[in-house]
């Protein structure tokens, strides 16, 4: 999905195993979805207890929404640069 997104995701793909990840179940338009939050370094955050919301930061932070029933990725959002 990342490689096919059309965005410049080469750094993300190369470093994907190193990202800290948070997973949340969400409901959107009556669909049960998975929201995945990726952080290039989770050490500075209480990510095990709290959803981490970061503005800017570039490709160090990105989010994906996945529909498990349809086995489809719905969105990719890579943070902007400040």
PDB file of C-alpha atoms in Angstrom:
ATOM      1  CA  UNK A   1       0.000   0.000   0.000  1.00  0.00           C
ATOM      2  CA  UNK A   2       2.758   2.455   0.909  1.00  0.00           C
ATOM      3  CA  UNK A   3       4.703   1.737  -2.265  1.00  0.00           C
ATOM      4  CA  UNK A   4       1.578   2.215  -4.399  1.00  0.00           C
ATOM      5  CA  UNK A   5       0.310   5.366  -2.667  1.00  0.00           C
ATOM      6  CA  UNK A   6       1.929   7.770  -5.115  1.00  0.00           C
ATOM      7  CA  UNK A   7       3.475   9.803  -2.308  1.00  0.00           C
ATOM      8  CA  UNK A   8       7.222   9.910  -1.731  1.00  0.00           C
ATOM      9  CA  UNK A   9       7.250   7.112   0.810  1.00  0.00           C
ATOM     10  CA  UNK A  10      10.671   5.591   0.105  1.00  0.00           C
ATOM     11  CA  UNK A  11      12.068   6.587   3.526  1.00  0.00           C
ATOM     12  CA  UNK A  12       8.954   5.262   5.272  1.00  0.00           C
ATOM     13  CA  UNK A  13       9.134   1.922   3.452  1.00  0.00           C
ATOM     14  CA  UNK A  14      12.864   1.560   4.182  1.00  0.00           C
ATOM     15  CA  UNK A  15      12.439   2.301   7.897  1.00  0.00           C
ATOM     16  CA  UNK A  16       9.000   0.759   8.484  1.00  0.00           C
ATOM     17  CA  UNK A  17      10.247  -1.943  10.903  1.00  0.00           C
ATOM     18  CA  UNK A  18      11.744   0.759  13.139  1.00  0.00           C
ATOM     19  CA  UNK A  19       8.553   2.811  13.648  1.00  0.00           C
ATOM     20  CA  UNK A  20       6.711   2.692  16.974  1.00  0.00           C
ATOM     21  CA  UNK A  21       3.070   1.807  16.249  1.00  0.00           C
ATOM     22  CA  UNK A  22      -0.262   2.452  17.887  1.00  0.00           C
ATOM     23  CA  UNK A  23      -3.420   0.632  16.777  1.00  0.00           C
ATOM     24  CA  UNK A  24      -6.973   1.750  17.528  1.00  0.00           C
ATOM     25  CA  UNK A  25     -10.367   0.425  16.534  1.00  0.00           C
ATOM     26  CA  UNK A  26     -12.604   3.166  15.138  1.00  0.00           C
ATOM     27  CA  UNK A  27     -16.099   3.335  13.651  1.00  0.00           C
ATOM     28  CA  UNK A  28     -16.626   5.528  10.603  1.00  0.00           C
ATOM     29  CA  UNK A  29     -19.907   5.561   8.658  1.00  0.00           C
ATOM     30  CA  UNK A  30     -20.980   2.400  10.544  1.00  0.00           C
ATOM     31  CA  UNK A  31     -17.825   0.559   9.401  1.00  0.00           C
ATOM     32  CA  UNK A  32     -15.410  -0.902  11.926  1.00  0.00           C
ATOM     33  CA  UNK A  33     -11.917   0.178  10.912  1.00  0.00           C
ATOM     34  CA  UNK A  34      -8.369   0.022  12.224  1.00  0.00           C
ATOM     35  CA  UNK A  35      -6.460   3.269  12.681  1.00  0.00           C
ATOM     36  CA  UNK A  36      -2.672   2.809  12.824  1.00  0.00           C
ATOM     37  CA  UNK A  37      -0.446   5.601  14.068  1.00  0.00           C
ATOM     38  CA  UNK A  38       3.295   5.383  13.249  1.00  0.00           C
ATOM     39  CA  UNK A  39       6.011   7.297  15.135  1.00  0.00           C
ATOM     40  CA  UNK A  40       9.674   7.184  14.140  1.00  0.00           C
ATOM     41  CA  UNK A  41      10.679   7.436  17.805  1.00  0.00           C
ATOM     42  CA  UNK A  42       8.157   6.647  20.499  1.00  0.00           C
ATOM     43  CA  UNK A  43      10.639   7.104  23.353  1.00  0.00           C
ATOM     44  CA  UNK A  44       9.601  10.724  23.930  1.00  0.00           C
ATOM     45  CA  UNK A  45       5.901   9.869  24.329  1.00  0.00           C
ATOM     46  CA  UNK A  46       3.683   7.878  26.673  1.00  0.00           C
ATOM     47  CA  UNK A  47       2.488   5.966  23.614  1.00  0.00           C
ATOM     48  CA  UNK A  48       1.479   2.835  25.547  1.00  0.00           C
ATOM     49  CA  UNK A  49      -1.112   4.809  27.532  1.00  0.00           C
ATOM     50  CA  UNK A  50      -2.147   7.739  25.332  1.00  0.00           C
ATOM     51  CA  UNK A  51      -2.881   8.355  21.673  1.00  0.00           C
ATOM     52  CA  UNK A  52      -0.007  10.408  20.298  1.00  0.00           C
ATOM     53  CA  UNK A  53      -1.061  13.355  18.136  1.00  0.00           C
ATOM     54  CA  UNK A  54       1.740  15.244  16.419  1.00  0.00           C
ATOM     55  CA  UNK A  55       1.445  18.209  14.080  1.00  0.00           C
ATOM     56  CA  UNK A  56       4.176  18.481  11.459  1.00  0.00           C
ATOM     57  CA  UNK A  57       7.274  16.304  11.766  1.00  0.00           C
ATOM     58  CA  UNK A  58       7.254  15.090   8.172  1.00  0.00           C
ATOM     59  CA  UNK A  59       7.510  11.404   7.389  1.00  0.00           C
ATOM     60  CA  UNK A  60       8.593  10.727  10.954  1.00  0.00           C
ATOM     61  CA  UNK A  61       4.846  10.524  11.680  1.00  0.00           C
ATOM     62  CA  UNK A  62       2.107   9.012   9.538  1.00  0.00           C
ATOM     63  CA  UNK A  63      -1.297   7.378   9.899  1.00  0.00           C
ATOM     64  CA  UNK A  64      -3.119   4.626   8.012  1.00  0.00           C
ATOM     65  CA  UNK A  65      -6.776   3.560   8.094  1.00  0.00           C
ATOM     66  CA  UNK A  66      -7.493  -0.089   7.220  1.00  0.00           C
ATOM     67  CA  UNK A  67     -10.769  -1.955   6.662  1.00  0.00           C
ATOM     68  CA  UNK A  68     -10.122  -5.550   7.749  1.00  0.00           C
ATOM     69  CA  UNK A  69     -13.483  -6.843   6.451  1.00  0.00           C
ATOM     70  CA  UNK A  70     -12.700  -5.593   2.933  1.00  0.00           C
ATOM     71  CA  UNK A  71      -8.929  -6.153   3.327  1.00  0.00           C
ATOM     72  CA  UNK A  72      -8.411  -2.607   2.016  1.00  0.00           C
ATOM     73  CA  UNK A  73      -6.384   0.420   3.033  1.00  0.00           C
ATOM     74  CA  UNK A  74      -8.584   3.512   2.976  1.00  0.00           C
ATOM     75  CA  UNK A  75      -6.117   6.296   3.633  1.00  0.00           C
ATOM     76  CA  UNK A  76      -2.528   7.252   4.219  1.00  0.00           C
ATOM     77  CA  UNK A  77      -1.720  10.573   5.866  1.00  0.00           C
ATOM     78  CA  UNK A  78       1.918  11.643   6.189  1.00  0.00           C
ATOM     79  CA  UNK A  79       2.525  14.643   8.440  1.00  0.00           C
ATOM     80  CA  UNK A  80       3.744  17.835   6.812  1.00  0.00           C
ATOM     81  CA  UNK A  81       6.960  19.710   7.483  1.00  0.00           C
ATOM     82  CA  UNK A  82       6.857  22.806   9.695  1.00  0.00           C
TER      83      UNK A  82
END
